Amino acid sequence: MSFKLRSVKVPANSASLEEARARVFDFFRTACRSIPQIMDIYNLQDVVTVSQLRSTIASEIHKNSSITNSKVIDLLLFKGMEELSNITEHAKQRHHVIGQYVVGQ
């Protein structure tokens, strides 16, 4: 069974702060929609719930909420999309995901 993200692309430079923040919300939605697939890939049902993973994603995004430079936001967004892509393509092992996103909260 193959799990692929539908819309992970390298983002173009945002023209404004509002556009950059809109891209962040799109990324959040994409990440949240991929949580059930991630739970299946890494067999996380016994370790964490969907809502806990969603909260972890939200807190990671919230850490950088004070940034007002759209280029920095674009860079962080690119890094986030790359991380999500690596996780959904099973480029990480289960204990990496658990250590980084479950235990390391």
PDB file of C-alpha atoms in Angstrom:
ATOM      1  CA  MET A   1       0.000   0.000   0.000  1.00  0.00           C
ATOM      2  CA  SER A   2       1.467   3.348  -1.006  1.00  0.00           C
ATOM      3  CA  PHE A   3       0.859   6.607   0.840  1.00  0.00           C
ATOM      4  CA  LYS A   4       1.558   9.817  -1.051  1.00  0.00           C
ATOM      5  CA  LEU A   5       0.897  13.425  -0.211  1.00  0.00           C
ATOM      6  CA  ARG A   6      -1.068  15.116  -2.922  1.00  0.00           C
ATOM      7  CA  SER A   7       0.179  18.660  -2.762  1.00  0.00           C
ATOM      8  CA  VAL A   8       3.703  18.837  -1.384  1.00  0.00           C
ATOM      9  CA  LYS A   9       5.504  21.263  -3.642  1.00  0.00           C
ATOM     10  CA  VAL A  10       8.281  23.752  -3.192  1.00  0.00           C
ATOM     11  CA  PRO A  11       6.456  26.973  -2.419  1.00  0.00           C
ATOM     12  CA  ALA A  12       7.127  30.082  -4.419  1.00  0.00           C
ATOM     13  CA  ASN A  13       8.189  33.167  -2.514  1.00  0.00           C
ATOM     14  CA  SER A  14       5.256  34.744  -0.772  1.00  0.00           C
ATOM     15  CA  ALA A  15       4.437  38.240  -1.933  1.00  0.00           C
ATOM     16  CA  SER A  16       3.236  39.351   1.480  1.00  0.00           C
ATOM     17  CA  LEU A  17       2.963  38.299   5.096  1.00  0.00           C
ATOM     18  CA  GLU A  18      -0.724  37.487   4.618  1.00  0.00           C
ATOM     19  CA  GLU A  19       0.077  35.146   1.736  1.00  0.00           C
ATOM     20  CA  ALA A  20       2.802  33.439   3.771  1.00  0.00           C
ATOM     21  CA  ARG A  21       0.426  32.916   6.690  1.00  0.00           C
ATOM     22  CA  ALA A  22      -2.235  31.534   4.347  1.00  0.00           C
ATOM     23  CA  ARG A  23       0.333  29.005   3.134  1.00  0.00           C
ATOM     24  CA  VAL A  24       1.041  28.027   6.729  1.00  0.00           C
ATOM     25  CA  PHE A  25      -2.676  27.322   7.293  1.00  0.00           C
ATOM     26  CA  ASP A  26      -2.731  25.236   4.097  1.00  0.00           C
ATOM     27  CA  PHE A  27       0.286  23.294   5.336  1.00  0.00           C
ATOM     28  CA  PHE A  28      -1.405  22.719   8.698  1.00  0.00           C
ATOM     29  CA  ARG A  29      -4.498  21.333   6.971  1.00  0.00           C
ATOM     30  CA  THR A  30      -2.353  19.069   4.772  1.00  0.00           C
ATOM     31  CA  ALA A  31      -0.387  17.822   7.784  1.00  0.00           C
ATOM     32  CA  CYS A  32      -3.561  17.127   9.763  1.00  0.00           C
ATOM     33  CA  ARG A  33      -5.103  15.259   6.850  1.00  0.00           C
ATOM     34  CA  SER A  34      -2.040  13.010   6.641  1.00  0.00           C
ATOM     35  CA  ILE A  35      -2.134  12.031  10.339  1.00  0.00           C
ATOM     36  CA  PRO A  36      -4.283   8.892   9.820  1.00  0.00           C
ATOM     37  CA  GLN A  37      -1.852   7.684   7.141  1.00  0.00           C
ATOM     38  CA  ILE A  38       1.112   8.380   9.415  1.00  0.00           C
ATOM     39  CA  MET A  39      -0.579   6.477  12.238  1.00  0.00           C
ATOM     40  CA  ASP A  40      -1.024   3.489   9.908  1.00  0.00           C
ATOM     41  CA  ILE A  41       2.499   3.642   8.454  1.00  0.00           C
ATOM     42  CA  TYR A  42       4.216   3.729  11.847  1.00  0.00           C
ATOM     43  CA  ASN A  43       1.586   1.765  13.811  1.00  0.00           C
ATOM     44  CA  LEU A  44       1.143   4.545  16.368  1.00  0.00           C
ATOM     45  CA  GLN A  45      -2.361   3.691  17.567  1.00  0.00           C
ATOM     46  CA  ASP A  46      -1.058   2.209  20.821  1.00  0.00           C
ATOM     47  CA  VAL A  47       1.223   5.178  21.561  1.00  0.00           C
ATOM     48  CA  VAL A  48      -0.627   8.380  20.605  1.00  0.00           C
ATOM     49  CA  THR A  49      -4.019   9.623  19.431  1.00  0.00           C
ATOM     50  CA  VAL A  50      -4.844  11.663  16.357  1.00  0.00           C
ATOM     51  CA  SER A  51      -5.728  14.683  18.481  1.00  0.00           C
ATOM     52  CA  GLN A  52      -2.389  14.510  20.317  1.00  0.00           C
ATOM     53  CA  LEU A  53      -0.503  14.521  17.014  1.00  0.00           C
ATOM     54  CA  ARG A  54      -2.647  17.407  15.776  1.00  0.00           C
ATOM     55  CA  SER A  55      -1.784  19.335  18.950  1.00  0.00           C
ATOM     56  CA  THR A  56       1.906  18.611  18.422  1.00  0.00           C
ATOM     57  CA  ILE A  57       1.746  19.978  14.886  1.00  0.00           C
ATOM     58  CA  ALA A  58      -0.121  23.060  16.097  1.00  0.00           C
ATOM     59  CA  SER A  59       2.431  23.704  18.847  1.00  0.00           C
ATOM     60  CA  GLU A  60       5.330  23.384  16.384  1.00  0.00           C
ATOM     61  CA  ILE A  61       3.667  25.958  14.144  1.00  0.00           C
ATOM     62  CA  HIS A  62       2.799  28.182  17.104  1.00  0.00           C
ATOM     63  CA  LYS A  63       6.474  28.303  18.176  1.00  0.00           C
ATOM     64  CA  ASN A  64       7.190  30.480  15.157  1.00  0.00           C
ATOM     65  CA  SER A  65       4.045  32.609  15.232  1.00  0.00           C
ATOM     66  CA  SER A  66       5.977  35.781  16.093  1.00  0.00           C
ATOM     67  CA  ILE A  67       7.970  35.742  12.834  1.00  0.00           C
ATOM     68  CA  THR A  68       6.951  38.564  10.510  1.00  0.00           C
ATOM     69  CA  ASN A  69       9.458  38.131   7.664  1.00  0.00           C
ATOM     70  CA  SER A  70       7.709  36.322   4.802  1.00  0.00           C
ATOM     71  CA  LYS A  71      10.996  34.870   3.485  1.00  0.00           C
ATOM     72  CA  VAL A  72      11.712  33.259   6.852  1.00  0.00           C
ATOM     73  CA  ILE A  73       8.164  31.905   6.977  1.00  0.00           C
ATOM     74  CA  ASP A  74       8.631  30.460   3.482  1.00  0.00           C
ATOM     75  CA  LEU A  75      11.881  28.782   4.560  1.00  0.00           C
ATOM     76  CA  LEU A  76      10.282  27.265   7.660  1.00  0.00           C
ATOM     77  CA  LEU A  77       7.328  26.143   5.567  1.00  0.00           C
ATOM     78  CA  PHE A  78       9.684  24.433   3.121  1.00  0.00           C
ATOM     79  CA  LYS A  79      11.411  22.651   6.011  1.00  0.00           C
ATOM     80  CA  GLY A  80       8.046  21.560   7.403  1.00  0.00           C
ATOM     81  CA  MET A  81       6.901  20.205   4.052  1.00  0.00           C
ATOM     82  CA  GLU A  82      10.189  18.337   3.645  1.00  0.00           C
ATOM     83  CA  GLU A  83       9.774  16.784   7.108  1.00  0.00           C
ATOM     84  CA  LEU A  84       6.180  15.799   6.371  1.00  0.00           C
ATOM     85  CA  SER A  85       7.242  14.313   3.060  1.00  0.00           C
ATOM     86  CA  ASN A  86       9.996  12.271   4.747  1.00  0.00           C
ATOM     87  CA  ILE A  87       7.554  10.951   7.331  1.00  0.00           C
ATOM     88  CA  THR A  88       4.847  10.001   4.835  1.00  0.00           C
ATOM     89  CA  GLU A  89       7.366   8.359   2.493  1.00  0.00           C
ATOM     90  CA  HIS A  90       8.539   6.195   5.415  1.00  0.00           C
ATOM     91  CA  ALA A  91      12.044   7.680   5.330  1.00  0.00           C
ATOM     92  CA  LYS A  92      12.092   7.687   9.134  1.00  0.00           C
ATOM     93  CA  GLN A  93      11.902   4.804  11.534  1.00  0.00           C
ATOM     94  CA  ARG A  94       9.128   4.405  14.073  1.00  0.00           C
ATOM     95  CA  HIS A  95      11.286   5.316  17.053  1.00  0.00           C
ATOM     96  CA  HIS A  96      12.374   8.553  15.338  1.00  0.00           C
ATOM     97  CA  VAL A  97       8.762   9.640  14.906  1.00  0.00           C
ATOM     98  CA  ILE A  98       7.838   8.622  18.444  1.00  0.00           C
ATOM     99  CA  GLY A  99      10.876  10.337  19.968  1.00  0.00           C
ATOM    100  CA  GLN A 100      10.425  13.556  18.037  1.00  0.00           C
ATOM    101  CA  TYR A 101       6.659  14.000  17.987  1.00  0.00           C
ATOM    102  CA  VAL A 102       5.233  11.902  20.823  1.00  0.00           C
ATOM    103  CA  VAL A 103       7.756  11.807  23.675  1.00  0.00           C
ATOM    104  CA  GLY A 104       9.503  15.063  22.790  1.00  0.00           C
ATOM    105  CA  GLN A 105       6.388  17.205  23.241  1.00  0.00           C
TER     106      GLN A 105
END
